[in-house]
Amino acid sequence: MATGVSGAGARSVERSAFLDACRREAAPHRPIWIMRQAGRYLPEYRALRAKVEFETLTRTAELAAEVTLQPLRRFALDAAILFSDIMTPLQGMGVALTFEPAPVVREPIATLAQVEALPALVPERDVPFVLETIRLVRAGLPRGVPLIGFAGAPFTLMCYLASARPSKEFVAARRLLYAQPLLAEQLLTRLADAMAQYLAAQARAGAQALMLFESWAGLLAPREFARFALPAVRRTVAALRSSGVPLIYYVNQGAALMSEVAQLEVDVVGVDWRLGLSQVRRILGPERAVQGNLDPAALFAPPQAMRQQVDAVLAEAGAAPGHIFNLGHGIWPDTDPDAVARLVDYVHEHP
Ligand code: CP3
């Protein structure tokens, strides 16, 4: 069970604007964290990466914890996110892959025999270093800054698992949905169960919120999203209800899918910048918090113009509690860290 995230007593010692917003409660300031906040735009990350391979970073708890904490030392961010990758638990399940830098699976899944050969995930046995990273990060985080654990959503993982090379189209994975729908459903079910185990173990180790990344949802028509991607996420989410921590579903390029997404019982929906947050909130209704959605490109605007872009996101989000400021997708590797500092400080000026 995570500590310090529920109960009035715990809250008063360890108040967190991020967790307040996840629960749609008024926060002392607008919380902000940044997707991919630990990574290549930070010189200190590049310095470490020059000596150590990415995969080694993810598998060595002391190093993964260090990288997780790097952005927190520079910026007054309201949450940390575990440094790892969505493919890390699949490696733990025996899937051979390399990061080039995007994940490339050695034997893409195309047959029922391959699906059936995928073992269940036992996090304590298969990815103990992830759980150890979480314990180390919790020990090193400032008070009141929670740690977000994460996993890939089943369909997004399937995109990488079924494709020989990641492209922006993922033709092999999408072909499977139409050519072998029952195989696709079985694969998605296995992934849903594995990610439920994975995220529950992260919460037990100390993660105070859990996020599912649906990075490739935008490839699907609403019907296929509703038939394949959504039931799999729903299965993961249902298994995590008892974990007691807020659940976040990030859906990239999901503007056309938002009424389907609204059916998912998560606390927070994260979105990209292609749909304004007022519309997102209208479709999702009052029982979901929202996270987003500044275009990562806006960090390249001159300071005053960037502040206007932030104002526009805040105006769209409206005054109701339950908005976590973020980018609409991961920060670009060539972003100036000073622009991030200006962004965080400016967002914090707002209630
Ligand atoms: O602070 C953080 O958010 C960093 C932790 C993190 C990484 N990957 C580290 C990483 C997280 C949350 C992820 C999630 C992830 N990985 C997603 C979902 C989020 C999204 O961007 O949509 C996806 C689709 C992946 C798959 C993946 N892994 C890609 C496409 C790539 C290469 C390109 C890229 O964006 O960096 C990776 C490798 C990877 N994962 C790197 C990092 C820092 C780069 C590795 C390096 O340093 O060479």
GROMACS .gro file of C-alpha atoms and ligand atoms in nm:
model
  399
    1MET     CA    1   0.000   0.000   0.000
    2ALA     CA    2   0.135   0.344  -0.086
    3THR     CA    3   0.184   0.571   0.211
    4GLY     CA    4   0.098   0.934   0.257
    5VAL     CA    5  -0.150   0.960  -0.027
    6SER     CA    6  -0.481   0.909   0.146
    7GLY     CA    7  -0.637   1.007   0.473
    8ALA     CA    8  -0.653   1.358   0.611
    9GLY     CA    9  -0.365   1.300   0.853
   10ALA     CA   10  -0.126   1.185   0.585
   11ARG     CA   11  -0.238   1.468   0.353
   12SER     CA   12  -0.156   1.741   0.604
   13VAL     CA   13   0.204   1.622   0.642
   14GLU     CA   14   0.259   1.547   0.278
   15ARG     CA   15   0.031   1.772   0.075
   16SER     CA   16   0.075   1.736  -0.298
   17ALA     CA   17  -0.075   1.969  -0.560
   18PHE     CA   18  -0.043   1.686  -0.813
   19LEU     CA   19  -0.240   1.433  -0.604
   20ASP     CA   20  -0.498   1.700  -0.514
   21ALA     CA   21  -0.556   1.762  -0.885
   22CYS     CA   22  -0.575   1.388  -0.960
   23ARG     CA   23  -0.864   1.374  -0.713
   24ARG     CA   24  -1.022   1.695  -0.849
   25GLU     CA   25  -0.962   1.878  -0.524
   26ALA     CA   26  -0.849   2.241  -0.506
   27ALA     CA   27  -0.469   2.263  -0.509
   28PRO     CA   28  -0.245   2.541  -0.371
   29HIS     CA   29  -0.107   2.598  -0.722
   30ARG     CA   30  -0.148   2.448  -1.068
   31PRO     CA   31   0.063   2.128  -1.066
   32ILE     CA   32   0.296   2.055  -1.356
   33TRP     CA   33   0.520   1.772  -1.461
   34ILE     CA   34   0.654   1.698  -1.808
   35MET     CA   35   0.627   1.383  -2.015
   36ARG     CA   36   0.981   1.250  -2.072
   37GLN     CA   37   1.112   1.494  -1.813
   38ALA     CA   38   1.413   1.270  -1.752
   39GLY     CA   39   1.603   1.234  -2.076
   40ARG     CA   40   1.813   1.366  -2.355
   41TYR     CA   41   1.731   1.739  -2.333
   42LEU     CA   42   1.916   1.741  -1.998
   43PRO     CA   43   2.298   1.773  -2.021
   44GLU     CA   44   2.335   1.568  -1.702
   45TYR     CA   45   2.138   1.282  -1.864
   46ARG     CA   46   2.350   1.299  -2.180
   47ALA     CA   47   2.668   1.293  -1.969
   48LEU     CA   48   2.558   0.971  -1.799
   49ARG     CA   49   2.431   0.822  -2.128
   50ALA     CA   50   2.774   0.885  -2.286
   51LYS     CA   51   2.911   0.628  -2.041
   52VAL     CA   52   2.619   0.389  -1.995
   53GLU     CA   53   2.380   0.224  -2.245
   54PHE     CA   54   2.011   0.312  -2.210
   55GLU     CA   55   1.918  -0.046  -2.124
   56THR     CA   56   2.181  -0.061  -1.850
   57LEU     CA   57   2.041   0.264  -1.708
   58THR     CA   58   1.695   0.108  -1.689
   59ARG     CA   59   1.821  -0.215  -1.528
   60THR     CA   60   2.049  -0.062  -1.264
   61ALA     CA   61   1.833   0.071  -0.981
   62GLU     CA   62   2.087   0.326  -0.852
   63LEU     CA   63   2.131   0.475  -1.201
   64ALA     CA   64   1.760   0.469  -1.288
   65ALA     CA   65   1.684   0.641  -0.958
   66GLU     CA   66   1.952   0.902  -1.025
   67VAL     CA   67   1.808   0.977  -1.371
   68THR     CA   68   1.454   0.992  -1.230
   69LEU     CA   69   1.568   1.256  -0.980
   70GLN     CA   70   1.775   1.467  -1.225
   71PRO     CA   71   1.489   1.690  -1.348
   72LEU     CA   72   1.360   1.733  -0.991
   73ARG     CA   73   1.692   1.892  -0.892
   74ARG     CA   74   1.664   2.152  -1.167
   75PHE     CA   75   1.294   2.232  -1.169
   76ALA     CA   76   1.019   2.265  -0.906
   77LEU     CA   77   0.815   1.988  -1.071
   78ASP     CA   78   0.512   1.855  -0.886
   79ALA     CA   79   0.572   1.488  -0.962
   80ALA     CA   80   0.851   1.250  -1.058
   81ILE     CA   81   0.806   0.971  -1.313
   82LEU     CA   82   0.994   0.646  -1.291
   83PHE     CA   83   1.280   0.626  -1.541
   84SER     CA   84   1.223   0.312  -1.741
   85ASP     CA   85   1.061   0.217  -2.072
   86ILE     CA   86   0.725   0.071  -2.169
   87MET     CA   87   0.913  -0.231  -2.315
   88THR     CA   88   1.109  -0.310  -1.996
   89PRO     CA   89   0.847  -0.549  -1.846
   90LEU     CA   90   0.822  -0.730  -2.181
   91GLN     CA   91   1.196  -0.793  -2.167
   92GLY     CA   92   1.128  -0.934  -1.822
   93MET     CA   93   0.879  -1.173  -1.988
   94GLY     CA   94   1.154  -1.296  -2.219
   95VAL     CA   95   1.085  -1.084  -2.529
   96ALA     CA   96   1.418  -1.018  -2.703
   97LEU     CA   97   1.450  -0.657  -2.819
   98THR     CA   98   1.698  -0.377  -2.867
   99PHE     CA   99   1.665   0.001  -2.829
  100GLU     CA  100   1.781   0.165  -3.155
  101PRO     CA  101   1.680   0.404  -2.989
  102ALA     CA  102   1.315   0.304  -3.044
  103PRO     CA  103   1.240  -0.056  -2.943
  104VAL     CA  104   1.299  -0.321  -3.210
  105VAL     CA  105   1.161  -0.669  -3.133
  106ARG     CA  106   1.372  -0.961  -3.264
  107GLU     CA  107   1.083  -1.200  -3.337
  108PRO     CA  108   0.760  -1.006  -3.401
  109ILE     CA  109   0.447  -1.182  -3.281
  110ALA     CA  110   0.240  -1.320  -3.570
  111THR     CA  111   0.106  -1.660  -3.456
  112LEU     CA  112  -0.116  -1.797  -3.182
  113ALA     CA  113   0.170  -2.022  -3.069
  114GLN     CA  114   0.381  -1.712  -3.002
  115VAL     CA  115   0.098  -1.550  -2.805
  116GLU     CA  116   0.050  -1.864  -2.597
  117ALA     CA  117   0.423  -1.884  -2.530
  118LEU     CA  118   0.421  -1.539  -2.366
  119PRO     CA  119   0.453  -1.610  -1.994
  120ALA     CA  120   0.275  -1.418  -1.717
  121LEU     CA  121   0.480  -1.141  -1.557
  122VAL     CA  122   0.599  -1.191  -1.199
  123PRO     CA  123   0.738  -0.844  -1.126
  124GLU     CA  124   0.938  -0.934  -0.811
  125ARG     CA  125   1.115  -1.208  -1.009
  126ASP     CA  126   1.127  -1.063  -1.361
  127VAL     CA  127   1.189  -0.691  -1.306
  128PRO     CA  128   1.311  -0.655  -0.944
  129PHE     CA  129   1.531  -0.359  -1.043
  130VAL     CA  130   1.221  -0.152  -1.132
  131LEU     CA  131   1.075  -0.206  -0.786
  132GLU     CA  132   1.411  -0.129  -0.626
  133THR     CA  133   1.432   0.192  -0.834
  134ILE     CA  134   1.093   0.298  -0.696
  135ARG     CA  135   1.208   0.239  -0.337
  136LEU     CA  136   1.528   0.439  -0.396
  137VAL     CA  137   1.344   0.728  -0.564
  138ARG     CA  138   1.089   0.749  -0.284
  139ALA     CA  139   1.374   0.776  -0.034
  140GLY     CA  140   1.536   1.056  -0.237
  141LEU     CA  141   1.234   1.268  -0.331
  142PRO     CA  142   1.151   1.597  -0.162
  143ARG     CA  143   0.849   1.582   0.069
  144GLY     CA  144   0.520   1.631  -0.108
  145VAL     CA  145   0.655   1.532  -0.453
  146PRO     CA  146   0.492   1.201  -0.547
  147LEU     CA  147   0.631   0.936  -0.780
  148ILE     CA  148   0.433   0.821  -1.083
  149GLY     CA  149   0.476   0.458  -1.192
  150PHE     CA  150   0.385   0.367  -1.549
  151ALA     CA  151   0.330   0.100  -1.811
  152GLY     CA  152   0.243   0.090  -2.179
  153ALA     CA  153  -0.125   0.035  -2.255
  154PRO     CA  154  -0.187  -0.307  -2.414
  155PHE     CA  155  -0.255  -0.189  -2.771
  156THR     CA  156   0.051   0.036  -2.772
  157LEU     CA  157   0.268  -0.253  -2.652
  158MET     CA  158   0.113  -0.473  -2.921
  159CYS     CA  159   0.219  -0.219  -3.185
  160TYR     CA  160   0.586  -0.279  -3.096
  161LEU     CA  161   0.545  -0.654  -3.033
  162ALA     CA  162   0.390  -0.729  -3.372
  163SER     CA  163   0.610  -0.503  -3.586
  164ALA     CA  164   0.957  -0.588  -3.707
  165ARG     CA  165   1.055  -0.220  -3.701
  166PRO     CA  166   0.866   0.054  -3.523
  167SER     CA  167   0.726   0.292  -3.784
  168LYS     CA  168   0.461   0.553  -3.736
  169GLU     CA  169   0.213   0.323  -3.910
  170PHE     CA  170   0.263  -0.013  -3.732
  171VAL     CA  171   0.111  -0.196  -4.029
  172ALA     CA  172   0.180  -0.546  -3.895
  173ALA     CA  173  -0.003  -0.480  -3.567
  174ARG     CA  174  -0.300  -0.314  -3.736
  175ARG     CA  175  -0.320  -0.590  -3.997
  176LEU     CA  176  -0.351  -0.843  -3.715
  177LEU     CA  177  -0.661  -0.666  -3.580
  178TYR     CA  178  -0.844  -0.733  -3.906
  179ALA     CA  179  -0.679  -1.054  -4.026
  180GLN     CA  180  -0.663  -1.240  -3.693
  181PRO     CA  181  -0.890  -1.058  -3.449
  182LEU     CA  182  -0.908  -1.347  -3.202
  183LEU     CA  183  -0.531  -1.372  -3.187
  184ALA     CA  184  -0.513  -0.995  -3.135
  185GLU     CA  185  -0.765  -1.015  -2.849
  186GLN     CA  186  -0.571  -1.295  -2.683
  187LEU     CA  187  -0.249  -1.102  -2.708
  188LEU     CA  188  -0.412  -0.788  -2.569
  189THR     CA  189  -0.565  -0.983  -2.280
  190ARG     CA  190  -0.227  -1.127  -2.185
  191LEU     CA  191  -0.067  -0.785  -2.202
  192ALA     CA  192  -0.352  -0.635  -1.997
  193ASP     CA  193  -0.300  -0.892  -1.722
  194ALA     CA  194   0.078  -0.854  -1.727
  195MET     CA  195   0.054  -0.474  -1.698
  196ALA     CA  196  -0.197  -0.505  -1.414
  197GLN     CA  197   0.054  -0.720  -1.224
  198TYR     CA  198   0.333  -0.481  -1.313
  199LEU     CA  199   0.152  -0.166  -1.200
  200ALA     CA  200   0.017  -0.326  -0.881
  201ALA     CA  201   0.374  -0.421  -0.788
  202GLN     CA  202   0.487  -0.063  -0.858
  203ALA     CA  203   0.218   0.069  -0.622
  204ARG     CA  204   0.325  -0.180  -0.353
  205ALA     CA  205   0.685  -0.065  -0.395
  206GLY     CA  206   0.580   0.298  -0.340
  207ALA     CA  207   0.448   0.450  -0.665
  208GLN     CA  208   0.182   0.704  -0.566
  209ALA     CA  209   0.002   0.729  -0.902
  210LEU     CA  210  -0.004   0.492  -1.200
  211MET     CA  211  -0.009   0.596  -1.565
  212LEU     CA  212  -0.084   0.396  -1.879
  213PHE     CA  213   0.066   0.530  -2.205
  214GLU     CA  214  -0.157   0.479  -2.511
  215SER     CA  215   0.087   0.641  -2.751
  216TRP     CA  216  -0.052   0.488  -3.071
  217ALA     CA  217  -0.428   0.505  -3.012
  218GLY     CA  218  -0.455   0.763  -3.289
  219LEU     CA  219  -0.393   0.492  -3.549
  220LEU     CA  220  -0.730   0.333  -3.476
  221ALA     CA  221  -1.081   0.408  -3.600
  222PRO     CA  222  -1.325   0.455  -3.309
  223ARG     CA  223  -1.478   0.111  -3.374
  224GLU     CA  224  -1.145  -0.070  -3.353
  225PHE     CA  225  -1.039   0.139  -3.054
  226ALA     CA  226  -1.363   0.035  -2.879
  227ARG     CA  227  -1.331  -0.328  -2.981
  228PHE     CA  228  -0.961  -0.390  -2.912
  229ALA     CA  229  -0.774  -0.119  -2.723
  230LEU     CA  230  -1.040  -0.012  -2.474
  231PRO     CA  231  -1.147  -0.352  -2.331
  232ALA     CA  232  -0.782  -0.436  -2.272
  233VAL     CA  233  -0.718  -0.112  -2.082
  234ARG     CA  234  -1.044  -0.158  -1.893
  235ARG     CA  235  -0.919  -0.499  -1.780
  236THR     CA  236  -0.596  -0.349  -1.648
  237VAL     CA  237  -0.777  -0.061  -1.480
  238ALA     CA  238  -1.032  -0.290  -1.313
  239ALA     CA  239  -0.752  -0.494  -1.158
  240LEU     CA  240  -0.590  -0.178  -1.021
  241ARG     CA  241  -0.893  -0.021  -0.853
  242SER     CA  242  -0.797  -0.173  -0.519
  243SER     CA  243  -0.442  -0.032  -0.534
  244GLY     CA  244  -0.576   0.292  -0.386
  245VAL     CA  245  -0.365   0.525  -0.604
  246PRO     CA  246  -0.491   0.755  -0.883
  247LEU     CA  247  -0.490   0.605  -1.233
  248ILE     CA  248  -0.398   0.813  -1.537
  249TYR     CA  249  -0.471   0.711  -1.897
  250TYR     CA  250  -0.270   0.908  -2.154
  251VAL     CA  251  -0.418   0.888  -2.503
  252ASN     CA  252  -0.214   1.034  -2.787
  253GLN     CA  253  -0.399   1.167  -3.093
  254GLY     CA  254  -0.725   1.064  -2.931
  255ALA     CA  255  -0.945   1.359  -3.034
  256ALA     CA  256  -1.177   1.135  -3.237
  257LEU     CA  257  -1.183   0.872  -2.959
  258MET     CA  258  -1.270   1.090  -2.663
  259SER     CA  259  -1.628   0.972  -2.615
  260GLU     CA  260  -1.498   0.613  -2.603
  261VAL     CA  261  -1.224   0.716  -2.359
  262ALA     CA  262  -1.492   0.873  -2.137
  263GLN     CA  263  -1.620   0.523  -2.058
  264LEU     CA  264  -1.294   0.429  -1.889
  265GLU     CA  265  -1.300   0.451  -1.509
  266VAL     CA  266  -0.972   0.629  -1.452
  267ASP     CA  267  -0.909   0.933  -1.235
  268VAL     CA  268  -0.718   1.135  -1.497
  269VAL     CA  269  -0.712   1.142  -1.877
  270GLY     CA  270  -0.399   1.284  -2.039
  271VAL     CA  271  -0.433   1.425  -2.391
  272ASP     CA  272  -0.225   1.573  -2.670
  273TRP     CA  273  -0.268   1.931  -2.797
  274ARG     CA  274  -0.493   1.857  -3.094
  275LEU     CA  275  -0.815   1.904  -2.896
  276GLY     CA  276  -0.871   2.195  -2.655
  277LEU     CA  277  -0.913   2.103  -2.289
  278SER     CA  278  -1.257   2.269  -2.269
  279GLN     CA  279  -1.384   2.022  -2.528
  280VAL     CA  280  -1.199   1.736  -2.360
  281ARG     CA  281  -1.363   1.822  -2.028
  282ARG     CA  282  -1.705   1.858  -2.188
  283ILE     CA  283  -1.680   1.510  -2.342
  284LEU     CA  284  -1.526   1.341  -2.036
  285GLY     CA  285  -1.767   1.500  -1.790
  286PRO     CA  286  -1.703   1.633  -1.438
  287GLU     CA  287  -1.576   1.306  -1.290
  288ARG     CA  288  -1.240   1.300  -1.463
  289ALA     CA  289  -0.937   1.519  -1.410
  290VAL     CA  290  -0.741   1.614  -1.723
  291GLN     CA  291  -0.369   1.632  -1.791
  292GLY     CA  292  -0.202   1.830  -2.068
  293ASN     CA  293  -0.171   1.970  -2.323
  294LEU     CA  294   0.087   2.223  -2.442
  295ASP     CA  295   0.243   2.139  -2.779
  296PRO     CA  296   0.608   2.041  -2.708
  297ALA     CA  297   0.700   2.275  -2.996
  298ALA     CA  298   0.572   2.573  -2.791
  299LEU     CA  299   0.889   2.549  -2.578
  300PHE     CA  300   1.071   2.692  -2.881
  301ALA     CA  301   0.868   3.016  -2.877
  302PRO     CA  302   1.030   3.331  -2.735
  303PRO     CA  303   0.951   3.364  -2.359
  304GLN     CA  304   0.659   3.607  -2.390
  305ALA     CA  305   0.497   3.410  -2.673
  306MET     CA  306   0.539   3.088  -2.476
  307ARG     CA  307   0.360   3.244  -2.178
  308GLN     CA  308   0.070   3.330  -2.408
  309GLN     CA  309   0.056   2.966  -2.517
  310VAL     CA  310   0.044   2.862  -2.150
  311ASP     CA  311  -0.234   3.117  -2.088
  312ALA     CA  312  -0.431   2.961  -2.373
  313VAL     CA  313  -0.400   2.610  -2.224
  314LEU     CA  314  -0.503   2.740  -1.880
  315ALA     CA  315  -0.801   2.925  -2.026
  316GLU     CA  316  -0.912   2.606  -2.201
  317ALA     CA  317  -0.868   2.405  -1.880
  318GLY     CA  318  -1.098   2.645  -1.696
  319ALA     CA  319  -1.122   2.721  -1.325
  320ALA     CA  320  -1.261   2.390  -1.198
  321PRO     CA  321  -1.011   2.180  -0.998
  322GLY     CA  322  -0.867   1.874  -1.165
  323HIS     CA  323  -0.613   2.002  -1.418
  324ILE     CA  324  -0.253   1.886  -1.421
  325PHE     CA  325  -0.041   2.092  -1.657
  326ASN     CA  326   0.180   1.891  -1.892
  327LEU     CA  327   0.295   1.882  -2.250
  328GLY     CA  328   0.068   1.703  -2.496
  329HIS     CA  329   0.345   1.448  -2.564
  330GLY     CA  330   0.709   1.394  -2.471
  331ILE     CA  331   0.951   1.686  -2.457
  332TRP     CA  332   1.178   1.708  -2.762
  333PRO     CA  333   1.545   1.620  -2.710
  334ASP     CA  334   1.668   1.957  -2.846
  335THR     CA  335   1.459   2.165  -2.602
  336ASP     CA  336   1.645   2.430  -2.400
  337PRO     CA  337   1.626   2.339  -2.027
  338ASP     CA  338   1.592   2.713  -1.950
  339ALA     CA  339   1.262   2.716  -2.140
  340VAL     CA  340   1.142   2.433  -1.912
  341ALA     CA  341   1.242   2.635  -1.605
  342ARG     CA  342   1.042   2.935  -1.736
  343LEU     CA  343   0.744   2.710  -1.809
  344VAL     CA  344   0.737   2.553  -1.462
  345ASP     CA  345   0.771   2.888  -1.286
  346TYR     CA  346   0.503   3.052  -1.496
  347VAL     CA  347   0.252   2.769  -1.449
  348HIS     CA  348   0.311   2.788  -1.073
  349GLU     CA  349   0.201   3.151  -1.070
  350HIS     CA  350  -0.153   3.023  -1.136
  351PRO     CA  351  -0.405   2.872  -0.897
  352CP3     O1  352   1.091   1.102  -1.778
  352CP3     C1  353   1.046   1.014  -1.853
  352CP3     O2  354   0.928   1.016  -1.888
  352CP3     C2  355   1.141   0.911  -1.904
  352CP3     C3  356   1.099   0.768  -1.890
  352CP3     C4  357   1.040   0.709  -2.017
  352CP3     C5  358   1.115   0.658  -2.127
  352CP3     N1  359   1.028   0.599  -2.214
  352CP3     C6  360   1.260   0.664  -2.141
  352CP3     C7  361   1.323   0.646  -2.274
  352CP3     C8  362   0.906   0.685  -2.043
  352CP3     C9  363   0.785   0.726  -1.959
  352CP3    C10  364   0.900   0.617  -2.168
  352CP3    C11  365   0.774   0.568  -2.226
  352CP3    C12  366   0.772   0.526  -2.367
  352CP3     N2  367   0.865   0.454  -2.438
  352CP3    C13  368   0.661   0.548  -2.452
  352CP3    C14  369   0.532   0.616  -2.412
  352CP3    C15  370   0.544   0.763  -2.412
  352CP3    C16  371   0.550   0.826  -2.550
  352CP3     O3  372   0.649   0.894  -2.577
  352CP3     O4  373   0.454   0.810  -2.626
  352CP3    C17  374   0.693   0.492  -2.577
  352CP3    C18  375   0.605   0.493  -2.700
  352CP3    C19  376   0.822   0.432  -2.566
  352CP3    C20  377   0.895   0.357  -2.671
  352CP3    C21  378   1.029   0.417  -2.694
  352CP3     N3  379   1.140   0.398  -2.613
  352CP3    C22  380   1.071   0.500  -2.802
  352CP3    C23  381   0.979   0.545  -2.914
  352CP3    C24  382   1.206   0.531  -2.782
  352CP3    C25  383   1.302   0.606  -2.872
  352CP3    C26  384   1.271   0.744  -2.901
  352CP3    C27  385   1.253   0.836  -2.783
  352CP3     O5  386   1.143   0.895  -2.774
  352CP3     O6  387   1.344   0.854  -2.702
  352CP3    C28  388   1.246   0.469  -2.663
  352CP3    C29  389   1.377   0.477  -2.597
  352CP3    C30  390   1.380   0.565  -2.476
  352CP3     N4  391   1.293   0.554  -2.371
  352CP3    C31  392   1.472   0.669  -2.446
  352CP3    C32  393   1.438   0.720  -2.321
  352CP3    C33  394   1.508   0.828  -2.244
  352CP3    C34  395   1.588   0.712  -2.535
  352CP3    C35  396   1.702   0.618  -2.512
  352CP3    C36  397   1.837   0.685  -2.517
  352CP3     O7  398   1.875   0.756  -2.422
  352CP3     O8  399   1.905   0.659  -2.617
   0.00000   0.00000   0.00000
